[in-house]
PDB file of C-alpha atoms in Angstrom:
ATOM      1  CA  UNK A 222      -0.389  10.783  -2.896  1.00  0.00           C
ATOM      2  CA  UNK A 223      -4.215  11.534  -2.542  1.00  0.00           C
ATOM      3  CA  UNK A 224      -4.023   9.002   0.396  1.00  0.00           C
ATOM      4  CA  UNK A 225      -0.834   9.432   2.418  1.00  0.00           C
ATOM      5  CA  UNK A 226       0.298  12.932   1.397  1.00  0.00           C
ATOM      6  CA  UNK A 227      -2.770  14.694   1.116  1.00  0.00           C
ATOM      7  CA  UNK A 228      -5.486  12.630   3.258  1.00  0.00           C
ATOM      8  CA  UNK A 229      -8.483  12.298   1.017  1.00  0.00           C
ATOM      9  CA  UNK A 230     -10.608   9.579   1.410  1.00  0.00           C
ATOM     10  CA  UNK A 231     -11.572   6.934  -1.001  1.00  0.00           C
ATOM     11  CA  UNK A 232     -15.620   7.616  -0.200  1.00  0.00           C
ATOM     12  CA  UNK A 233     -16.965   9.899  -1.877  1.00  0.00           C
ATOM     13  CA  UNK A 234     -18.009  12.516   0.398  1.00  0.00           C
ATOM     14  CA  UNK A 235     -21.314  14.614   0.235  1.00  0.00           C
ATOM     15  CA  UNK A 236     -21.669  17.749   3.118  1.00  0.00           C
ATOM     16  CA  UNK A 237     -25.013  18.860   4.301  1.00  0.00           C
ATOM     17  CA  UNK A 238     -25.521  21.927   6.846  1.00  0.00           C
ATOM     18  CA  UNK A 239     -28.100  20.580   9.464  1.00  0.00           C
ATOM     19  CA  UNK A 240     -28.328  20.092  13.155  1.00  0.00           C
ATOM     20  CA  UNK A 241     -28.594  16.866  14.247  1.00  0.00           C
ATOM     21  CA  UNK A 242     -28.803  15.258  18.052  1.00  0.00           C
ATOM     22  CA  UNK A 243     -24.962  14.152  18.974  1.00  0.00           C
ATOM     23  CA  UNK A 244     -26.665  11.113  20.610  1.00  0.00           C
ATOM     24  CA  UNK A 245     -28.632  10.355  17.474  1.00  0.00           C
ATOM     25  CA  UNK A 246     -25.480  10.818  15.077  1.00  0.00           C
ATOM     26  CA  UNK A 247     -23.562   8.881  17.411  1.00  0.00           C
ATOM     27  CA  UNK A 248     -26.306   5.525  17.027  1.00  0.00           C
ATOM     28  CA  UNK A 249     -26.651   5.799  13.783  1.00  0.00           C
ATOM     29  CA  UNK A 250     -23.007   6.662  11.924  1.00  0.00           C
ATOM     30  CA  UNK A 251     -21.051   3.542  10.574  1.00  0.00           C
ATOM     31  CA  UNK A 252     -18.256   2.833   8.882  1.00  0.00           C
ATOM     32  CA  UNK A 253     -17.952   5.258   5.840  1.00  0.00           C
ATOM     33  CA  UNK A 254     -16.670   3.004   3.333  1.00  0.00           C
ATOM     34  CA  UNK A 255     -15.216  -0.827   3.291  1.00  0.00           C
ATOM     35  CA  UNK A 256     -11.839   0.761   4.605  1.00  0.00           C
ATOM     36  CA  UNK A 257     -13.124   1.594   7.481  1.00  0.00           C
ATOM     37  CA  UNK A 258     -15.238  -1.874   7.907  1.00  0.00           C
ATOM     38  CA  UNK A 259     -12.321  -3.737   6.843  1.00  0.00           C
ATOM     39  CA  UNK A 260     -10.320  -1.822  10.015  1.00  0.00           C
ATOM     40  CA  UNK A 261     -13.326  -3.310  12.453  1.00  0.00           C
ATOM     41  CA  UNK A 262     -12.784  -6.725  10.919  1.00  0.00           C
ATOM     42  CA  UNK A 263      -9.437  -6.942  11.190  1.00  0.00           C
ATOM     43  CA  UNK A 264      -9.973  -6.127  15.054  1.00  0.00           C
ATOM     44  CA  UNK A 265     -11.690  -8.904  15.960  1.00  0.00           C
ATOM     45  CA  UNK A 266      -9.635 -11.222  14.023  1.00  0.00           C
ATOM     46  CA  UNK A 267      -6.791  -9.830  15.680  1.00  0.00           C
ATOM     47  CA  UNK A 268      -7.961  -9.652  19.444  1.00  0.00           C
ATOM     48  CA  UNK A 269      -9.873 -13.310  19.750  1.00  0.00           C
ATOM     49  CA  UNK A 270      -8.572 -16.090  20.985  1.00  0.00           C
ATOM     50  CA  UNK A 271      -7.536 -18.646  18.538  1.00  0.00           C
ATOM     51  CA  UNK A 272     -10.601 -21.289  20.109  1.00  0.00           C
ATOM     52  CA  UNK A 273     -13.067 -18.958  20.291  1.00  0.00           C
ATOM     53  CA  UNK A 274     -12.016 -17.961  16.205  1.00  0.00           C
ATOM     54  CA  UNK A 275     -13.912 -21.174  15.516  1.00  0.00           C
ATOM     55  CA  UNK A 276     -17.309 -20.704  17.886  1.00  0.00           C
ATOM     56  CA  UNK A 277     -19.394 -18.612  15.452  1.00  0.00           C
ATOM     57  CA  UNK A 278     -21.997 -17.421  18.625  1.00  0.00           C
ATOM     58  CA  UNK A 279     -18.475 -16.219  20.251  1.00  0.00           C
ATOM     59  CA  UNK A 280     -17.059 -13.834  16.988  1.00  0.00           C
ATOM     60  CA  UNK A 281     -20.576 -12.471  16.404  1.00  0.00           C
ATOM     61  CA  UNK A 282     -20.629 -11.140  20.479  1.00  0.00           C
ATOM     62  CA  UNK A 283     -17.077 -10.028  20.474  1.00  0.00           C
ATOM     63  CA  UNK A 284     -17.983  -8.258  17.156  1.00  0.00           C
ATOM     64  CA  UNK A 285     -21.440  -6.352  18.574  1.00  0.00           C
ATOM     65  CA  UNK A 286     -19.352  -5.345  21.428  1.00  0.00           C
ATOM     66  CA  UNK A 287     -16.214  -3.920  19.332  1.00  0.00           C
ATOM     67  CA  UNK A 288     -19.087  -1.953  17.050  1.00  0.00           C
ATOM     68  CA  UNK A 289     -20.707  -0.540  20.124  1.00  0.00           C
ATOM     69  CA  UNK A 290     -17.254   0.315  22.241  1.00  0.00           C
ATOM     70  CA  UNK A 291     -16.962   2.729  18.829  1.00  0.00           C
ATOM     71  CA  UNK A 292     -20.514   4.295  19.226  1.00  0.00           C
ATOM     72  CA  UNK A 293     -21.871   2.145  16.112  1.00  0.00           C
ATOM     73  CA  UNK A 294     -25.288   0.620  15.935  1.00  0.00           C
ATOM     74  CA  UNK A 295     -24.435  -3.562  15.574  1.00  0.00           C
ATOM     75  CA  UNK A 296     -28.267  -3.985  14.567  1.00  0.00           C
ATOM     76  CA  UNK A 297     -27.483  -1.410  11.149  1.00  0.00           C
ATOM     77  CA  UNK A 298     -27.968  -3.354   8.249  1.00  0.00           C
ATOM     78  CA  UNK A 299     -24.620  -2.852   6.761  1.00  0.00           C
ATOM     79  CA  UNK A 300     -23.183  -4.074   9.898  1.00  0.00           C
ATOM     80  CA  UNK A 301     -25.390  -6.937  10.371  1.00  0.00           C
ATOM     81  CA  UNK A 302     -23.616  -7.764   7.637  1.00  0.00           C
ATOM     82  CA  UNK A 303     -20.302  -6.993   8.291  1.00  0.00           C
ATOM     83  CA  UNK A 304     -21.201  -9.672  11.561  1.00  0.00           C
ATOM     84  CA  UNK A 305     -22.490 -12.310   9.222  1.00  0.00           C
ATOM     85  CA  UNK A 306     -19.163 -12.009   7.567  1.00  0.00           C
ATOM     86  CA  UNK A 307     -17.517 -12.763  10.076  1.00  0.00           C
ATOM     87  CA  UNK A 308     -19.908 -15.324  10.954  1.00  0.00           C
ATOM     88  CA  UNK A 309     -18.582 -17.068   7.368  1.00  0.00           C
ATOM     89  CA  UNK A 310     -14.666 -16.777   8.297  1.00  0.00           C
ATOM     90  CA  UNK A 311     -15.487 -18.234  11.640  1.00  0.00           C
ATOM     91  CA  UNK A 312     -16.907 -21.457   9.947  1.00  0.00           C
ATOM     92  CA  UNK A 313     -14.399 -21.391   7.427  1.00  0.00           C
ATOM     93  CA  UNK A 314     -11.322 -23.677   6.989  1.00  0.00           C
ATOM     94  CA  UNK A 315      -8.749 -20.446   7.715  1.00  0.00           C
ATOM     95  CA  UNK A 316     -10.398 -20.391  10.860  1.00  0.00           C
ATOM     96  CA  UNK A 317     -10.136 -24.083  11.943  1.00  0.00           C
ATOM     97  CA  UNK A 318      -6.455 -24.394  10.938  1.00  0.00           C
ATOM     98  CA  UNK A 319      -5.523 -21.186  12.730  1.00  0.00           C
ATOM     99  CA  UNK A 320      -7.323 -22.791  16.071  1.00  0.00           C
ATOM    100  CA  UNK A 321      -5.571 -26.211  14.877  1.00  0.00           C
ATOM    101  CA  UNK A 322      -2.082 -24.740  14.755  1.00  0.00           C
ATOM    102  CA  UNK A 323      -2.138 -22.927  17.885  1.00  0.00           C
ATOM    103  CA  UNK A 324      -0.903 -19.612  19.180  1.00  0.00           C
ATOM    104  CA  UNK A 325       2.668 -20.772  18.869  1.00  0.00           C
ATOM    105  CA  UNK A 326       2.367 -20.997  15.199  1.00  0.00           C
ATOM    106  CA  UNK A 327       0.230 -18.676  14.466  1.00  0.00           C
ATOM    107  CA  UNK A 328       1.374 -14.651  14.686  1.00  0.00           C
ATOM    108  CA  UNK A 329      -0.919 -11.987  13.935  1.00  0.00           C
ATOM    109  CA  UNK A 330      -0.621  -8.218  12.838  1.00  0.00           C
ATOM    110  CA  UNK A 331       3.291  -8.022  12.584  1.00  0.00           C
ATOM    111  CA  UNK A 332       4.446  -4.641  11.808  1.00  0.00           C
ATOM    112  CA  UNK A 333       7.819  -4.650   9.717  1.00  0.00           C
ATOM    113  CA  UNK A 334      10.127  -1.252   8.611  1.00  0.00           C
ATOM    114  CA  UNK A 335      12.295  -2.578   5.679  1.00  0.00           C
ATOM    115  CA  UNK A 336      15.605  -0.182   5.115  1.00  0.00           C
ATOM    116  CA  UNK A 337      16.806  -0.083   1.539  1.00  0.00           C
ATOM    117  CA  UNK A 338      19.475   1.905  -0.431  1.00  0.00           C
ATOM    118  CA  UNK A 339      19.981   2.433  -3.978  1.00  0.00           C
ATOM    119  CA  UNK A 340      23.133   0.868  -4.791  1.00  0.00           C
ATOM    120  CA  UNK A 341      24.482   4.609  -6.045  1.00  0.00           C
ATOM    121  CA  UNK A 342      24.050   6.416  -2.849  1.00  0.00           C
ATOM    122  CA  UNK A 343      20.758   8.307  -4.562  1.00  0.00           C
ATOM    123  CA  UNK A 344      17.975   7.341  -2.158  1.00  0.00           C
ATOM    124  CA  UNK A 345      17.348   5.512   0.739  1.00  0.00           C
ATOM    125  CA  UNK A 346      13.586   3.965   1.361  1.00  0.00           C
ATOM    126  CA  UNK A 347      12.111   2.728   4.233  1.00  0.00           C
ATOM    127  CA  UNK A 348       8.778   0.579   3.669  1.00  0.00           C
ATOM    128  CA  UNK A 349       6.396   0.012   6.676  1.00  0.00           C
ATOM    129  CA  UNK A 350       3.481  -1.872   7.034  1.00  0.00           C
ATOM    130  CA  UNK A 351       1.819  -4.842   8.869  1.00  0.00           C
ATOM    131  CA  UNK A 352       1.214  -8.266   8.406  1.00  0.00           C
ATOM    132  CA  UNK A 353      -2.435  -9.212   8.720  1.00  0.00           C
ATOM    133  CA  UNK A 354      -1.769 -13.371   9.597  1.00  0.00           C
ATOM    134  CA  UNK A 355       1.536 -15.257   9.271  1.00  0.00           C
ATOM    135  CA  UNK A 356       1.000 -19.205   9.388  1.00  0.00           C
ATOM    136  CA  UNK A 357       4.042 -21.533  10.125  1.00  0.00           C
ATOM    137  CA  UNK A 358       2.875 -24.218   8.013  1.00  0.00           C
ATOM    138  CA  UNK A 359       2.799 -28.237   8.976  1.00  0.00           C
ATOM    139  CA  UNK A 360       5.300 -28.747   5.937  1.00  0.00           C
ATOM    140  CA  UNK A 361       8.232 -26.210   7.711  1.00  0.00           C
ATOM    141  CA  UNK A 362       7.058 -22.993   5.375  1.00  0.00           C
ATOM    142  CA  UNK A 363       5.379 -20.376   6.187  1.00  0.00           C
ATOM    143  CA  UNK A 364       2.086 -18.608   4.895  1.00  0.00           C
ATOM    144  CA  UNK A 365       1.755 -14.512   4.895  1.00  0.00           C
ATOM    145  CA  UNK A 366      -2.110 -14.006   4.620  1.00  0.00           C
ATOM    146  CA  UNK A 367      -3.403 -10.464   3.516  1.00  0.00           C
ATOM    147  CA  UNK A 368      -7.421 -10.096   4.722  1.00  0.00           C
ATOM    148  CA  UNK A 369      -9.453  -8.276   2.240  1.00  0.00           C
ATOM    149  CA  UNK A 370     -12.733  -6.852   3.122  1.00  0.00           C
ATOM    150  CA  UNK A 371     -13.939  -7.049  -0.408  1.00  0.00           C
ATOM    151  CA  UNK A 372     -15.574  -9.782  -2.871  1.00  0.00           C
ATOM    152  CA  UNK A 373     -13.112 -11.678  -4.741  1.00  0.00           C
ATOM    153  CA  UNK A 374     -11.821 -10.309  -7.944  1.00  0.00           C
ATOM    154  CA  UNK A 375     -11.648 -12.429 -10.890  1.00  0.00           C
ATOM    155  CA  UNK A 376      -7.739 -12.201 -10.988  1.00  0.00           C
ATOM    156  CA  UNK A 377      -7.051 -11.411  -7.330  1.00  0.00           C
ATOM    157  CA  UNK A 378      -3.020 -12.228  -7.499  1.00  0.00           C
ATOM    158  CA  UNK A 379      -3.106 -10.274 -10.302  1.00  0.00           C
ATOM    159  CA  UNK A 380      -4.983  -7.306  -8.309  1.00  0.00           C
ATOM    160  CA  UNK A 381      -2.740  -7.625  -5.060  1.00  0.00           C
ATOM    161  CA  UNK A 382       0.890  -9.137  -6.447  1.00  0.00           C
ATOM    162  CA  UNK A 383       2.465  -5.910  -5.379  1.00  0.00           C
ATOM    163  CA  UNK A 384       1.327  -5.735  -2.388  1.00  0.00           C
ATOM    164  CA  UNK A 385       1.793  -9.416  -1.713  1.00  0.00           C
ATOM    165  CA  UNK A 386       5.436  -9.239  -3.144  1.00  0.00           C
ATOM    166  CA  UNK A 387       5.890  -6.297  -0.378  1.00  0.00           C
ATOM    167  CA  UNK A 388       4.768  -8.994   2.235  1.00  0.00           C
ATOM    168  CA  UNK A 389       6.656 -11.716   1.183  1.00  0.00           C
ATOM    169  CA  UNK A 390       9.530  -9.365   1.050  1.00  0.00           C
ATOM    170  CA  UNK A 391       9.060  -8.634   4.696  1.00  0.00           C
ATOM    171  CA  UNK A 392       8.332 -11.968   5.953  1.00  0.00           C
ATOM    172  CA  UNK A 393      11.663 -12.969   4.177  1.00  0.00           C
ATOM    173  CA  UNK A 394      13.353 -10.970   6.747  1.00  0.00           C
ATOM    174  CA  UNK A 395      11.551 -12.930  10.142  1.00  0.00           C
ATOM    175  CA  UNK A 396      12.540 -16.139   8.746  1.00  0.00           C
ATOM    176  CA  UNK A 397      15.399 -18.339   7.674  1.00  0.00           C
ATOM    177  CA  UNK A 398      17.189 -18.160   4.693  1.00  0.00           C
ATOM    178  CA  UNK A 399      15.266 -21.814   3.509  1.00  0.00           C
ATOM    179  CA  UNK A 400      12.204 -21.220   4.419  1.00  0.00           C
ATOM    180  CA  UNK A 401       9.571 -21.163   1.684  1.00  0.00           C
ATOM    181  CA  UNK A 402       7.446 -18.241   1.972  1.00  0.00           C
ATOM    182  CA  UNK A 403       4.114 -18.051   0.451  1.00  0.00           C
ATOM    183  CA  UNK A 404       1.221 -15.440   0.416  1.00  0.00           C
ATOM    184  CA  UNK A 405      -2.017 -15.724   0.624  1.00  0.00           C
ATOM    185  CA  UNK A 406      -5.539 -13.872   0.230  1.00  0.00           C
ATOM    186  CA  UNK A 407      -8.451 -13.930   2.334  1.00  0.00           C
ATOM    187  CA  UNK A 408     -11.518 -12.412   0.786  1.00  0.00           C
ATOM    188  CA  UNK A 409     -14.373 -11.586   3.785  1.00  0.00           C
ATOM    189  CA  UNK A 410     -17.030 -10.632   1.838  1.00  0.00           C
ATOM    190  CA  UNK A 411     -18.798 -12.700   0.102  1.00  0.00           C
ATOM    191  CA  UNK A 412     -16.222 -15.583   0.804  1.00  0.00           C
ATOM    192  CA  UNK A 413     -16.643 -18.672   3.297  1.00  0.00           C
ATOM    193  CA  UNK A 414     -12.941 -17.899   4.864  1.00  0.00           C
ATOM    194  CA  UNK A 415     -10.552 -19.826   1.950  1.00  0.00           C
ATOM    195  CA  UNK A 416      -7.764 -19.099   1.838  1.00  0.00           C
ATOM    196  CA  UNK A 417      -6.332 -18.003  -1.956  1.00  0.00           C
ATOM    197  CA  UNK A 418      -2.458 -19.164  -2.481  1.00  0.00           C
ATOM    198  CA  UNK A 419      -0.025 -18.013  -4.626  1.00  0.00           C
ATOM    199  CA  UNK A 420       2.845 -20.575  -5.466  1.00  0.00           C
ATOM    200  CA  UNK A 421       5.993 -19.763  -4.206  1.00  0.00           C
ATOM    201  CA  UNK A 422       7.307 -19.338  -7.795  1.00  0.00           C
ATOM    202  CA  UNK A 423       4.953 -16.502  -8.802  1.00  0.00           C
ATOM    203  CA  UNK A 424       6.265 -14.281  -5.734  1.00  0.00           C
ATOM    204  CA  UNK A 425       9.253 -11.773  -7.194  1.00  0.00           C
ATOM    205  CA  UNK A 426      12.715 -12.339  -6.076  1.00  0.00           C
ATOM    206  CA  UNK A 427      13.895  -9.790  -3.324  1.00  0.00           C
ATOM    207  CA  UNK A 428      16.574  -8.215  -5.766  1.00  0.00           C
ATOM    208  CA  UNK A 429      14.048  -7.221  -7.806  1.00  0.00           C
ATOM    209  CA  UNK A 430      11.200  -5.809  -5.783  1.00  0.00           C
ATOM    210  CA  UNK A 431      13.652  -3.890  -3.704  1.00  0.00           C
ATOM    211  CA  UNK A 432      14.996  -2.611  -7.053  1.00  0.00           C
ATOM    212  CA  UNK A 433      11.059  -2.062  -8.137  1.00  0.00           C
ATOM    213  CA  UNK A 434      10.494  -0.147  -4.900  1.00  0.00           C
ATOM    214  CA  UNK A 435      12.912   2.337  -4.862  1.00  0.00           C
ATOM    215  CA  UNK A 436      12.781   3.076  -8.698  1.00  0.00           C
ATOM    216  CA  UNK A 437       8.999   3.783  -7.637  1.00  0.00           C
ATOM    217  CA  UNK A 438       9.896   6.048  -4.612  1.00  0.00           C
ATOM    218  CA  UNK A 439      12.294   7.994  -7.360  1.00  0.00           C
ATOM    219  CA  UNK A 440       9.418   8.253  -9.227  1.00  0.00           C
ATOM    220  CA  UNK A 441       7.258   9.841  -6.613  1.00  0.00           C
ATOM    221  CA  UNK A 442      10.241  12.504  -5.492  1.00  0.00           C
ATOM    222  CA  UNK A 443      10.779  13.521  -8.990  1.00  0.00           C
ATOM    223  CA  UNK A 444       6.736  13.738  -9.661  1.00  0.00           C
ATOM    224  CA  UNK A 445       6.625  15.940  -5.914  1.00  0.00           C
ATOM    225  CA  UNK A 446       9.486  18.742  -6.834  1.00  0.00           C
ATOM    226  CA  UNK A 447       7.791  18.751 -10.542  1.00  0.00           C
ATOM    227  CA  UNK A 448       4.123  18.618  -9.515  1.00  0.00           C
ATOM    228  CA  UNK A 449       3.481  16.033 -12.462  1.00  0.00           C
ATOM    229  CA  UNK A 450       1.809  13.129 -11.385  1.00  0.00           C
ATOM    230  CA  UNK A 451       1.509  10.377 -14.260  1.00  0.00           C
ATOM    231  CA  UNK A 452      -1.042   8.098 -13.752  1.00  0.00           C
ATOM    232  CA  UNK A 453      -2.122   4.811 -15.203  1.00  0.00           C
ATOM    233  CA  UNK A 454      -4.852   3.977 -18.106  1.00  0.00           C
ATOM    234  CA  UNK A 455      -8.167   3.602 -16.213  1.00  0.00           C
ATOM    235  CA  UNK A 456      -8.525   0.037 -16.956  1.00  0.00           C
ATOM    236  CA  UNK A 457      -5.245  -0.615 -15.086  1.00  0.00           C
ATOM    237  CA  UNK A 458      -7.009   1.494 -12.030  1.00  0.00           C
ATOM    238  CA  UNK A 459     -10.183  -0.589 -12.221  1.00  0.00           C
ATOM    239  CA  UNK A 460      -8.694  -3.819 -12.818  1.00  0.00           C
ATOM    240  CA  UNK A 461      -6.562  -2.852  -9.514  1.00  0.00           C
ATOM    241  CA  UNK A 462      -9.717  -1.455  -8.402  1.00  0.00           C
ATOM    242  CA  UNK A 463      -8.250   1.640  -6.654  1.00  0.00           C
ATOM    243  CA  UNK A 464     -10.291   3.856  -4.831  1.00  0.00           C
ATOM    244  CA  UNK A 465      -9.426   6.609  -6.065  1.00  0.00           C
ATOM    245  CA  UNK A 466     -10.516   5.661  -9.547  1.00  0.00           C
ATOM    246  CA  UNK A 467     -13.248   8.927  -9.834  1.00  0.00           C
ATOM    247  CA  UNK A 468     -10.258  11.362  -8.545  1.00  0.00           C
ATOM    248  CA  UNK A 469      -7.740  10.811 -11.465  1.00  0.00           C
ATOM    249  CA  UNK A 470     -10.249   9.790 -14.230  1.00  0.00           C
ATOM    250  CA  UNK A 471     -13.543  11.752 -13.592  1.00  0.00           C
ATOM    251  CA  UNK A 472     -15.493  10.443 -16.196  1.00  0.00           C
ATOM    252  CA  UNK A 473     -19.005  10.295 -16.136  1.00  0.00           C
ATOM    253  CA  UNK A 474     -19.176   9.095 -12.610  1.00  0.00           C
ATOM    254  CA  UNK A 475     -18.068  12.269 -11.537  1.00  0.00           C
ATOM    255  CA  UNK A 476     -15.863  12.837  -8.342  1.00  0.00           C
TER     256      UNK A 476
END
């Protein structure tokens, strides 16, 4: 809701009244929280060439010039780092299997619209969303990797099994019947580009994630025409660690 319905931003957000040089805001503004970093990572993991994945000297170049195509400063510190990140994936073994597998097996950013319908006629749900990597694996399986721009969790499938069920889900539907799917998790901060993956096993079984989903968008109708929004005990929003943390539980951190 605070994201997609009402467009506030996980940042916090501080406003000062000041006049500053367009040309001087324009060198020195960068990305205003890990969302937005995580978007510029994601681009030039997307746009290089599967070779040049693996030539460090190569990402860190196609990375100044995506930061300075979108009037950013690649010399800032934060985005030194973000470069040295990506420096790390680049020498990582994500990296080297992606080059090894080639661009035949190896599809990147697939968007996917899922149609469902509650078996009563209620609702019907549509789910959209994209697929950061999808591997087809040496053993005839496939991989769905999600990149996170964030330092790994201590219980990370435990942080992202939703959204990794919601992947699986989708990558279900480009493949055949079976075909073991598996998900994966890619931490870039912090991480030397390993790949984290689930078992098979631990994903949930289509029936019941599609059943999950739309008893969740039911949820969110009936909490929109009521204007009660229930949320969760803080220490399931930390341990998810959602952004909006501050909004819903404004403790002594404030908003």
């Amino acid at each position: 809701r605070y994201l997609h319905a009402l467009g506030l931003s996980e940042a916090r957000v501080s406003l000062e009244l000041a006049e500053v040089d367009e040309r001087e805001e324009a060198a020195s503004r960068g990305p205003p929280d890990a969302r937005a970093a995580g978007v510029l990572a994601h681009a030039v993991l997307e746009a290089l060439p599967l070779e040049v994945l693996v030539d460090e000297g190569k990402v860190d170049a196609a990375a100044s010039a995506l930061l300075r195509e979108r009037g950013l400063d690649p010399h800032r510190e934060d985005l030194l780092r973000l470069r040295a990140e990506l420096g790390a994936f680049s020498r990582g073994p994500l990296a080297r299997k992606m080059a090894a597998l080639g661009p035949g097996r190896v599809h990147r950013e697939l968007p996917f619209l899922l149609r469902m319908e509650d078996p009563g006629g209620g609702l019907r749900l549509h789910l959209r969303g994209q697929v950061d990597l999808l591997l087809e694996d040496e053993d005839g399986g496939v991989t769905v990797v999600d990149y996170k721009y964030a330092e790994r969790p201590a219980a990370p499938f435990q942080a992202y099994a939703f959204q990794l069920d919601c992947y699986a889900l989708a990558a279900r539907g480009l493949v055949r019947a079976d075909v073991p799917v598996r998900t994966g998790l890619v931490f870039l901060r912090g991480g030397a580009g390993e790949t984290l993956v689930r078992p098979v096993q631990d994903s949930a079984s289509p029936e019941g994630l599609e059943r999950r989903l739309l008893e969740g968008a039911m949820r969110w109708r009936l909490a929109a025409h009521s204007g009660r929004w229930e949320g969760l005990p803080r220490s399931a929003c930390e341990q998810m660690r959602c952004g909006f943390v501050a909004r819903c539980h404004p403790g002594k951190s404030g908003v």
